[in-house]
Amino acid sequence: DFFDEVLYRLSGWKSRHKARHTFRLDEASLFLELLDETLPAFVKDGIRKELHVIDSAASEPKKHALAALDMFLNLDFAPQQTLDIPDLETVSKELDKRIGGNNAAKNMFLAQAARMKHSKSPPETLLLVGPPGTGKTGLTEAYIAALSKEFPLVRFDLSSLDDSESAGLCGSSRHWSNADAGSFLRSFYAENNKLWGACFFDELDKSSKTIQNAILNLVERKYFESFLEQTIVFDNVIFILAANSLEGLPPSLLSRVRIVFLQGYSKKEKR
């Protein structure tokens, strides 16, 4: 197994590093020959750069390089596992079983599922819009569960993030001693070690413009990760955003999503 071999070699390097404070680049060259041809170019480039930093830099850059190398080696950025979508009748039945009402929104979810099932292009981003209590979170949870019980659902409450934390989504600069990869990647790393599944950004309208720009970069599925110092490209993530209203949301972001208006539930449906 490629990653087992990589981790074996890395553990050996780390133990030797404690004794002699350096790595031999001829060992790094042998290591690079193991790189699987299916790995994305940005992952291979990242591994090469981090190995050179570990070999030659001071202690603080080495600490960051080891953390970045761990992410490159242990998070599957391009999983061969696809977003396998069940037949639409099954998805529809599961949605109805879990959630009553909001049929118009359910139809939009089913339309997205149909496009994912019959197209190889990345899934479009959905923006659920409706006042509190209209079921944005419940619908999202029901929809992802209906698609697959294996899909991890990574959640972010954007109202709890301030501008200083916007870099936290997409990584922080290594100029800071506590720099780290962004919480977007780290959340998938913690869930299943794959950049695969679904991501729910809630309270979009309560977030700052800085946060909204970070979200725009992510839903493009091609963004610069400041800590890893690489442009990350990925396909196998479903993005769902939620907002109480469209007021104040940037046109650049709205142009990249399909808006789903929620009408809420009748008294009968709430019972």
PDB file of C-alpha atoms in Angstrom:
ATOM      1  CA  ASP A   1       0.000   0.000   0.000  1.00  0.00           C
ATOM      2  CA  PHE A   2       1.461   3.346  -1.108  1.00  0.00           C
ATOM      3  CA  PHE A   3       0.502   5.348   1.962  1.00  0.00           C
ATOM      4  CA  ASP A   4       1.681   2.634   4.352  1.00  0.00           C
ATOM      5  CA  GLU A   5       5.080   2.710   2.655  1.00  0.00           C
ATOM      6  CA  VAL A   6       5.188   6.497   2.830  1.00  0.00           C
ATOM      7  CA  LEU A   7       4.285   6.556   6.517  1.00  0.00           C
ATOM      8  CA  TYR A   8       6.851   3.843   7.259  1.00  0.00           C
ATOM      9  CA  ARG A   9       9.595   5.876   5.639  1.00  0.00           C
ATOM     10  CA  LEU A  10       8.427   9.108   7.258  1.00  0.00           C
ATOM     11  CA  SER A  11       8.444   7.533  10.727  1.00  0.00           C
ATOM     12  CA  GLY A  12      11.988   6.348  10.105  1.00  0.00           C
ATOM     13  CA  TRP A  13      13.074   9.785   8.979  1.00  0.00           C
ATOM     14  CA  LYS A  14      11.502  11.445  12.030  1.00  0.00           C
ATOM     15  CA  SER A  15      13.299   9.103  14.429  1.00  0.00           C
ATOM     16  CA  ARG A  16      16.654   9.653  12.690  1.00  0.00           C
ATOM     17  CA  HIS A  17      16.033  13.389  12.585  1.00  0.00           C
ATOM     18  CA  LYS A  18      15.993  13.534  16.390  1.00  0.00           C
ATOM     19  CA  ALA A  19      19.492  12.086  16.436  1.00  0.00           C
ATOM     20  CA  ARG A  20      21.238  13.931  13.634  1.00  0.00           C
ATOM     21  CA  HIS A  21      19.074  17.009  12.927  1.00  0.00           C
ATOM     22  CA  THR A  22      18.967  16.468   9.186  1.00  0.00           C
ATOM     23  CA  PHE A  23      17.535  14.307   6.412  1.00  0.00           C
ATOM     24  CA  ARG A  24      19.479  13.068   3.436  1.00  0.00           C
ATOM     25  CA  LEU A  25      18.081  14.300   0.136  1.00  0.00           C
ATOM     26  CA  ASP A  26      19.100  11.094  -1.608  1.00  0.00           C
ATOM     27  CA  GLU A  27      16.615   9.371   0.723  1.00  0.00           C
ATOM     28  CA  ALA A  28      14.019  11.959  -0.272  1.00  0.00           C
ATOM     29  CA  SER A  29      14.668  11.204  -3.928  1.00  0.00           C
ATOM     30  CA  LEU A  30      14.077   7.509  -3.335  1.00  0.00           C
ATOM     31  CA  PHE A  31      10.914   8.398  -1.472  1.00  0.00           C
ATOM     32  CA  LEU A  32       9.612  10.509  -4.350  1.00  0.00           C
ATOM     33  CA  GLU A  33       9.912   7.555  -6.708  1.00  0.00           C
ATOM     34  CA  LEU A  34       7.132   5.934  -4.688  1.00  0.00           C
ATOM     35  CA  LEU A  35       4.656   8.674  -5.565  1.00  0.00           C
ATOM     36  CA  ASP A  36       1.566   7.153  -7.101  1.00  0.00           C
ATOM     37  CA  GLU A  37       0.772   8.456 -10.580  1.00  0.00           C
ATOM     38  CA  THR A  38      -2.859   8.936  -9.515  1.00  0.00           C
ATOM     39  CA  LEU A  39      -1.922  11.542  -6.911  1.00  0.00           C
ATOM     40  CA  PRO A  40      -2.870  15.113  -7.874  1.00  0.00           C
ATOM     41  CA  ALA A  41       0.039  17.237  -9.057  1.00  0.00           C
ATOM     42  CA  PHE A  42      -0.413  19.706  -6.184  1.00  0.00           C
ATOM     43  CA  VAL A  43      -0.031  16.882  -3.633  1.00  0.00           C
ATOM     44  CA  LYS A  44       3.196  15.616  -5.187  1.00  0.00           C
ATOM     45  CA  ASP A  45       4.547  19.152  -5.459  1.00  0.00           C
ATOM     46  CA  GLY A  46       3.617  19.803  -1.833  1.00  0.00           C
ATOM     47  CA  ILE A  47       5.366  16.648  -0.617  1.00  0.00           C
ATOM     48  CA  ARG A  48       8.547  17.548  -2.514  1.00  0.00           C
ATOM     49  CA  LYS A  49       8.629  21.060  -1.087  1.00  0.00           C
ATOM     50  CA  GLU A  50       8.005  19.925   2.490  1.00  0.00           C
ATOM     51  CA  LEU A  51      10.744  17.302   2.320  1.00  0.00           C
ATOM     52  CA  HIS A  52      13.249  19.955   1.248  1.00  0.00           C
ATOM     53  CA  VAL A  53      12.153  22.222   4.104  1.00  0.00           C
ATOM     54  CA  ILE A  54      12.529  19.369   6.596  1.00  0.00           C
ATOM     55  CA  ASP A  55      15.986  18.662   5.220  1.00  0.00           C
ATOM     56  CA  SER A  56      17.376  22.178   5.441  1.00  0.00           C
ATOM     57  CA  ALA A  57      15.275  24.646   7.451  1.00  0.00           C
ATOM     58  CA  ALA A  58      15.308  25.862  11.042  1.00  0.00           C
ATOM     59  CA  SER A  59      13.151  24.261  13.748  1.00  0.00           C
ATOM     60  CA  GLU A  60      10.000  26.440  13.334  1.00  0.00           C
ATOM     61  CA  PRO A  61       9.698  25.925   9.549  1.00  0.00           C
ATOM     62  CA  LYS A  62      10.414  22.231  10.064  1.00  0.00           C
ATOM     63  CA  LYS A  63       7.537  21.989  12.547  1.00  0.00           C
ATOM     64  CA  HIS A  64       5.154  23.490   9.994  1.00  0.00           C
ATOM     65  CA  ALA A  65       6.553  21.358   7.183  1.00  0.00           C
ATOM     66  CA  LEU A  66       5.993  18.160   9.171  1.00  0.00           C
ATOM     67  CA  ALA A  67       2.390  19.193   9.878  1.00  0.00           C
ATOM     68  CA  ALA A  68       1.813  19.956   6.183  1.00  0.00           C
ATOM     69  CA  LEU A  69       3.469  16.706   5.162  1.00  0.00           C
ATOM     70  CA  ASP A  70       1.178  14.813   7.521  1.00  0.00           C
ATOM     71  CA  MET A  71      -1.836  16.402   5.807  1.00  0.00           C
ATOM     72  CA  PHE A  72      -0.533  15.634   2.311  1.00  0.00           C
ATOM     73  CA  LEU A  73       0.169  12.009   3.230  1.00  0.00           C
ATOM     74  CA  ASN A  74      -2.908  11.206   5.311  1.00  0.00           C
ATOM     75  CA  LEU A  75      -5.760  13.104   3.672  1.00  0.00           C
ATOM     76  CA  ASP A  76      -6.935  11.552   0.418  1.00  0.00           C
ATOM     77  CA  PHE A  77      -7.366  14.637  -1.782  1.00  0.00           C
ATOM     78  CA  ALA A  78      -8.631  12.716  -4.818  1.00  0.00           C
ATOM     79  CA  PRO A  79     -10.449   9.620  -3.565  1.00  0.00           C
ATOM     80  CA  GLN A  80     -11.292   7.030  -6.171  1.00  0.00           C
ATOM     81  CA  GLN A  81     -14.534   6.576  -4.241  1.00  0.00           C
ATOM     82  CA  THR A  82     -17.160   8.503  -6.202  1.00  0.00           C
ATOM     83  CA  LEU A  83     -20.380  10.110  -5.009  1.00  0.00           C
ATOM     84  CA  ASP A  84     -22.511   7.082  -5.896  1.00  0.00           C
ATOM     85  CA  ILE A  85     -26.112   8.254  -5.953  1.00  0.00           C
ATOM     86  CA  PRO A  86     -28.972   5.746  -5.425  1.00  0.00           C
ATOM     87  CA  ASP A  87     -32.019   5.746  -7.685  1.00  0.00           C
ATOM     88  CA  LEU A  88     -34.184   8.832  -7.294  1.00  0.00           C
ATOM     89  CA  GLU A  89     -37.220   6.911  -6.049  1.00  0.00           C
ATOM     90  CA  THR A  90     -35.178   5.671  -3.107  1.00  0.00           C
ATOM     91  CA  VAL A  91     -33.882   9.187  -2.361  1.00  0.00           C
ATOM     92  CA  SER A  92     -37.435  10.581  -2.556  1.00  0.00           C
ATOM     93  CA  LYS A  93     -38.842   7.946  -0.198  1.00  0.00           C
ATOM     94  CA  GLU A  94     -36.049   8.504   2.308  1.00  0.00           C
ATOM     95  CA  LEU A  95     -36.637  12.265   2.230  1.00  0.00           C
ATOM     96  CA  ASP A  96     -40.383  11.840   2.776  1.00  0.00           C
ATOM     97  CA  LYS A  97     -39.756   9.398   5.610  1.00  0.00           C
ATOM     98  CA  ARG A  98     -37.477  11.848   7.411  1.00  0.00           C
ATOM     99  CA  ILE A  99     -39.076  15.215   6.579  1.00  0.00           C
ATOM    100  CA  GLY A 100     -42.687  16.235   5.936  1.00  0.00           C
ATOM    101  CA  GLY A 101     -43.700  19.120   3.677  1.00  0.00           C
ATOM    102  CA  ASN A 102     -41.349  21.499   1.818  1.00  0.00           C
ATOM    103  CA  ASN A 103     -42.053  19.593  -1.400  1.00  0.00           C
ATOM    104  CA  ALA A 104     -40.704  22.331  -3.649  1.00  0.00           C
ATOM    105  CA  ALA A 105     -37.366  22.208  -1.848  1.00  0.00           C
ATOM    106  CA  LYS A 106     -37.338  18.415  -1.959  1.00  0.00           C
ATOM    107  CA  ASN A 107     -37.854  18.559  -5.716  1.00  0.00           C
ATOM    108  CA  MET A 108     -34.799  20.809  -6.026  1.00  0.00           C
ATOM    109  CA  PHE A 109     -32.767  18.315  -3.999  1.00  0.00           C
ATOM    110  CA  LEU A 110     -33.973  15.484  -6.255  1.00  0.00           C
ATOM    111  CA  ALA A 111     -33.024  17.504  -9.328  1.00  0.00           C
ATOM    112  CA  GLN A 112     -29.519  17.931  -7.940  1.00  0.00           C
ATOM    113  CA  ALA A 113     -29.309  14.208  -7.159  1.00  0.00           C
ATOM    114  CA  ALA A 114     -30.375  13.412 -10.733  1.00  0.00           C
ATOM    115  CA  ARG A 115     -27.664  15.659 -12.179  1.00  0.00           C
ATOM    116  CA  MET A 116     -25.042  14.072  -9.931  1.00  0.00           C
ATOM    117  CA  LYS A 117     -26.183  10.598 -10.921  1.00  0.00           C
ATOM    118  CA  HIS A 118     -26.043  11.217 -14.649  1.00  0.00           C
ATOM    119  CA  SER A 119     -23.163  13.685 -14.926  1.00  0.00           C
ATOM    120  CA  LYS A 120     -19.471  13.485 -14.108  1.00  0.00           C
ATOM    121  CA  SER A 121     -19.265  17.201 -13.372  1.00  0.00           C
ATOM    122  CA  PRO A 122     -18.999  18.376  -9.732  1.00  0.00           C
ATOM    123  CA  PRO A 123     -22.333  18.769  -7.914  1.00  0.00           C
ATOM    124  CA  GLU A 124     -23.780  22.267  -8.005  1.00  0.00           C
ATOM    125  CA  THR A 125     -23.896  24.276  -4.798  1.00  0.00           C
ATOM    126  CA  LEU A 126     -27.329  24.774  -3.210  1.00  0.00           C
ATOM    127  CA  LEU A 127     -28.296  27.795  -1.114  1.00  0.00           C
ATOM    128  CA  LEU A 128     -31.307  27.230   1.163  1.00  0.00           C
ATOM    129  CA  VAL A 129     -33.089  30.480   2.004  1.00  0.00           C
ATOM    130  CA  GLY A 130     -35.828  30.917   4.597  1.00  0.00           C
ATOM    131  CA  PRO A 131     -36.472  32.389   8.037  1.00  0.00           C
ATOM    132  CA  PRO A 132     -35.562  30.449  11.183  1.00  0.00           C
ATOM    133  CA  GLY A 133     -37.709  27.372  11.695  1.00  0.00           C
ATOM    134  CA  THR A 134     -38.248  26.595   8.010  1.00  0.00           C
ATOM    135  CA  GLY A 135     -36.178  23.414   8.201  1.00  0.00           C
ATOM    136  CA  LYS A 136     -32.899  24.316   6.493  1.00  0.00           C
ATOM    137  CA  THR A 137     -30.745  22.176   8.775  1.00  0.00           C
ATOM    138  CA  GLY A 138     -33.233  19.302   8.982  1.00  0.00           C
ATOM    139  CA  LEU A 139     -33.644  19.152   5.208  1.00  0.00           C
ATOM    140  CA  THR A 140     -29.895  19.146   4.692  1.00  0.00           C
ATOM    141  CA  GLU A 141     -29.387  16.310   7.176  1.00  0.00           C
ATOM    142  CA  ALA A 142     -32.257  14.303   5.666  1.00  0.00           C
ATOM    143  CA  TYR A 143     -31.025  14.839   2.114  1.00  0.00           C
ATOM    144  CA  ILE A 144     -27.433  13.775   2.800  1.00  0.00           C
ATOM    145  CA  ALA A 145     -28.645  10.733   4.769  1.00  0.00           C
ATOM    146  CA  ALA A 146     -30.967   9.840   1.873  1.00  0.00           C
ATOM    147  CA  LEU A 147     -28.070   9.988  -0.590  1.00  0.00           C
ATOM    148  CA  SER A 148     -25.850   7.733   1.497  1.00  0.00           C
ATOM    149  CA  LYS A 149     -25.424   6.824   5.139  1.00  0.00           C
ATOM    150  CA  GLU A 150     -21.671   6.802   4.461  1.00  0.00           C
ATOM    151  CA  PHE A 151     -21.420  10.465   3.478  1.00  0.00           C
ATOM    152  CA  PRO A 152     -19.808  12.534   6.221  1.00  0.00           C
ATOM    153  CA  LEU A 153     -21.577  15.865   6.787  1.00  0.00           C
ATOM    154  CA  VAL A 154     -19.124  18.566   7.863  1.00  0.00           C
ATOM    155  CA  ARG A 155     -20.878  21.594   9.422  1.00  0.00           C
ATOM    156  CA  PHE A 156     -19.874  25.211   9.975  1.00  0.00           C
ATOM    157  CA  ASP A 157     -21.895  27.858  11.823  1.00  0.00           C
ATOM    158  CA  LEU A 158     -20.655  30.968  10.032  1.00  0.00           C
ATOM    159  CA  SER A 159     -22.262  33.338  12.535  1.00  0.00           C
ATOM    160  CA  SER A 160     -19.692  32.205  15.098  1.00  0.00           C
ATOM    161  CA  LEU A 161     -16.699  33.148  12.911  1.00  0.00           C
ATOM    162  CA  ASP A 162     -15.218  36.640  12.820  1.00  0.00           C
ATOM    163  CA  ASP A 163     -12.873  38.137  10.239  1.00  0.00           C
ATOM    164  CA  SER A 164      -9.799  36.995  12.136  1.00  0.00           C
ATOM    165  CA  GLU A 165     -11.003  33.404  11.719  1.00  0.00           C
ATOM    166  CA  SER A 166     -11.670  33.581   7.971  1.00  0.00           C
ATOM    167  CA  ALA A 167      -8.131  32.381   7.327  1.00  0.00           C
ATOM    168  CA  GLY A 168      -9.012  29.446   9.551  1.00  0.00           C
ATOM    169  CA  LEU A 169     -11.234  28.047   6.809  1.00  0.00           C
ATOM    170  CA  CYS A 170      -8.534  28.137   4.138  1.00  0.00           C
ATOM    171  CA  GLY A 171      -5.378  27.901   6.237  1.00  0.00           C
ATOM    172  CA  SER A 172      -3.178  30.416   8.005  1.00  0.00           C
ATOM    173  CA  SER A 173       0.203  31.793   6.984  1.00  0.00           C
ATOM    174  CA  ARG A 174       3.304  30.035   8.279  1.00  0.00           C
ATOM    175  CA  HIS A 175       4.577  33.368   9.486  1.00  0.00           C
ATOM    176  CA  TRP A 176       2.559  32.615  12.643  1.00  0.00           C
ATOM    177  CA  SER A 177       3.937  30.123  15.138  1.00  0.00           C
ATOM    178  CA  ASN A 178       0.474  28.568  15.626  1.00  0.00           C
ATOM    179  CA  ALA A 179      -0.243  28.315  11.886  1.00  0.00           C
ATOM    180  CA  ASP A 180      -2.219  25.315  10.691  1.00  0.00           C
ATOM    181  CA  ALA A 181      -4.153  23.940   7.746  1.00  0.00           C
ATOM    182  CA  GLY A 182      -7.660  25.352   7.339  1.00  0.00           C
ATOM    183  CA  SER A 183     -10.610  23.977   9.267  1.00  0.00           C
ATOM    184  CA  PHE A 184     -12.254  22.959   5.965  1.00  0.00           C
ATOM    185  CA  LEU A 185      -9.538  20.383   5.261  1.00  0.00           C
ATOM    186  CA  ARG A 186      -9.024  19.476   8.905  1.00  0.00           C
ATOM    187  CA  SER A 187     -12.742  18.696   9.316  1.00  0.00           C
ATOM    188  CA  PHE A 188     -12.691  16.174   6.472  1.00  0.00           C
ATOM    189  CA  TYR A 189      -9.388  14.833   7.789  1.00  0.00           C
ATOM    190  CA  ALA A 190     -11.037  14.213  11.170  1.00  0.00           C
ATOM    191  CA  GLU A 191     -14.192  12.691   9.645  1.00  0.00           C
ATOM    192  CA  ASN A 192     -12.811  10.064   7.290  1.00  0.00           C
ATOM    193  CA  ASN A 193      -9.373  11.118   5.970  1.00  0.00           C
ATOM    194  CA  LYS A 194     -10.916  11.880   2.571  1.00  0.00           C
ATOM    195  CA  LEU A 195     -11.888  15.077   0.803  1.00  0.00           C
ATOM    196  CA  TRP A 196     -15.227  13.406   0.083  1.00  0.00           C
ATOM    197  CA  GLY A 197     -18.768  13.920   1.355  1.00  0.00           C
ATOM    198  CA  ALA A 198     -20.888  16.989   2.127  1.00  0.00           C
ATOM    199  CA  CYS A 199     -20.230  20.393   3.686  1.00  0.00           C
ATOM    200  CA  PHE A 200     -22.964  22.560   5.241  1.00  0.00           C
ATOM    201  CA  PHE A 201     -22.296  26.278   5.777  1.00  0.00           C
ATOM    202  CA  ASP A 202     -25.081  27.689   7.955  1.00  0.00           C
ATOM    203  CA  GLU A 203     -25.988  31.341   8.703  1.00  0.00           C
ATOM    204  CA  LEU A 204     -24.305  32.657   5.555  1.00  0.00           C
ATOM    205  CA  ASP A 205     -26.133  36.003   5.782  1.00  0.00           C
ATOM    206  CA  LYS A 206     -24.793  36.558   9.308  1.00  0.00           C
ATOM    207  CA  SER A 207     -21.172  36.210   8.204  1.00  0.00           C
ATOM    208  CA  SER A 208     -18.780  38.972   7.201  1.00  0.00           C
ATOM    209  CA  LYS A 209     -17.738  39.813   3.642  1.00  0.00           C
ATOM    210  CA  THR A 210     -14.349  38.303   4.389  1.00  0.00           C
ATOM    211  CA  ILE A 211     -15.919  35.009   5.400  1.00  0.00           C
ATOM    212  CA  GLN A 212     -18.218  35.089   2.354  1.00  0.00           C
ATOM    213  CA  ASN A 213     -15.209  35.562   0.071  1.00  0.00           C
ATOM    214  CA  ALA A 214     -13.568  32.531   1.691  1.00  0.00           C
ATOM    215  CA  ILE A 215     -16.765  30.512   1.048  1.00  0.00           C
ATOM    216  CA  LEU A 216     -16.757  31.680  -2.574  1.00  0.00           C
ATOM    217  CA  ASN A 217     -13.240  30.309  -3.004  1.00  0.00           C
ATOM    218  CA  LEU A 218     -14.227  26.966  -1.492  1.00  0.00           C
ATOM    219  CA  VAL A 219     -17.377  26.402  -3.569  1.00  0.00           C
ATOM    220  CA  GLU A 220     -15.288  27.042  -6.681  1.00  0.00           C
ATOM    221  CA  ARG A 221     -13.548  23.766  -5.685  1.00  0.00           C
ATOM    222  CA  LYS A 222     -10.203  25.361  -6.471  1.00  0.00           C
ATOM    223  CA  TYR A 223      -8.659  27.531  -3.772  1.00  0.00           C
ATOM    224  CA  PHE A 224      -5.285  28.473  -2.336  1.00  0.00           C
ATOM    225  CA  GLU A 225      -4.598  26.785   1.004  1.00  0.00           C
ATOM    226  CA  SER A 226      -2.353  29.243   2.805  1.00  0.00           C
ATOM    227  CA  PHE A 227      -0.753  26.793   5.245  1.00  0.00           C
ATOM    228  CA  LEU A 228      -0.139  24.038   2.687  1.00  0.00           C
ATOM    229  CA  GLU A 229       0.957  26.719   0.199  1.00  0.00           C
ATOM    230  CA  GLN A 230      -0.784  24.895  -2.639  1.00  0.00           C
ATOM    231  CA  THR A 231      -3.858  25.453  -4.796  1.00  0.00           C
ATOM    232  CA  ILE A 232      -6.251  22.668  -3.799  1.00  0.00           C
ATOM    233  CA  VAL A 233      -8.462  21.223  -6.540  1.00  0.00           C
ATOM    234  CA  PHE A 234     -11.249  18.768  -5.695  1.00  0.00           C
ATOM    235  CA  ASP A 235     -14.587  17.448  -7.028  1.00  0.00           C
ATOM    236  CA  ASN A 236     -16.204  15.041  -4.577  1.00  0.00           C
ATOM    237  CA  VAL A 237     -17.754  17.433  -2.062  1.00  0.00           C
ATOM    238  CA  ILE A 238     -21.416  18.520  -2.028  1.00  0.00           C
ATOM    239  CA  PHE A 239     -21.793  22.084  -0.751  1.00  0.00           C
ATOM    240  CA  ILE A 240     -25.042  23.275   0.844  1.00  0.00           C
ATOM    241  CA  LEU A 241     -25.325  26.830   2.179  1.00  0.00           C
ATOM    242  CA  ALA A 242     -28.112  28.257   4.328  1.00  0.00           C
ATOM    243  CA  ALA A 243     -29.284  31.829   4.956  1.00  0.00           C
ATOM    244  CA  ASN A 244     -32.300  33.528   6.485  1.00  0.00           C
ATOM    245  CA  SER A 245     -32.435  35.964   3.545  1.00  0.00           C
ATOM    246  CA  LEU A 246     -30.479  37.039   0.472  1.00  0.00           C
ATOM    247  CA  GLU A 247     -30.002  40.563   1.780  1.00  0.00           C
ATOM    248  CA  GLY A 248     -26.366  41.635   1.708  1.00  0.00           C
ATOM    249  CA  LEU A 249     -25.057  38.481   0.014  1.00  0.00           C
ATOM    250  CA  PRO A 250     -22.543  39.252  -2.770  1.00  0.00           C
ATOM    251  CA  PRO A 251     -23.706  38.752  -6.395  1.00  0.00           C
ATOM    252  CA  SER A 252     -20.447  36.911  -7.133  1.00  0.00           C
ATOM    253  CA  LEU A 253     -21.462  34.195  -4.669  1.00  0.00           C
ATOM    254  CA  LEU A 254     -25.153  34.137  -5.638  1.00  0.00           C
ATOM    255  CA  SER A 255     -24.183  33.593  -9.278  1.00  0.00           C
ATOM    256  CA  ARG A 256     -22.463  30.331  -8.325  1.00  0.00           C
ATOM    257  CA  VAL A 257     -25.309  28.701  -6.409  1.00  0.00           C
ATOM    258  CA  ARG A 258     -28.804  27.372  -7.064  1.00  0.00           C
ATOM    259  CA  ILE A 259     -31.169  29.143  -4.688  1.00  0.00           C
ATOM    260  CA  VAL A 260     -33.842  27.070  -2.942  1.00  0.00           C
ATOM    261  CA  PHE A 261     -36.527  29.071  -1.108  1.00  0.00           C
ATOM    262  CA  LEU A 262     -38.125  27.296   1.858  1.00  0.00           C
ATOM    263  CA  GLN A 263     -41.725  28.038   2.804  1.00  0.00           C
ATOM    264  CA  GLY A 264     -41.702  26.414   6.212  1.00  0.00           C
ATOM    265  CA  TYR A 265     -44.213  23.922   7.588  1.00  0.00           C
ATOM    266  CA  SER A 266     -47.926  24.056   8.122  1.00  0.00           C
ATOM    267  CA  LYS A 267     -49.314  23.380  11.605  1.00  0.00           C
ATOM    268  CA  LYS A 268     -50.339  19.921  10.434  1.00  0.00           C
ATOM    269  CA  GLU A 269     -46.813  19.139   9.132  1.00  0.00           C
ATOM    270  CA  LYS A 270     -45.242  20.361  12.376  1.00  0.00           C
ATOM    271  CA  ARG A 271     -47.394  17.894  14.305  1.00  0.00           C
TER     272      ARG A 271
END
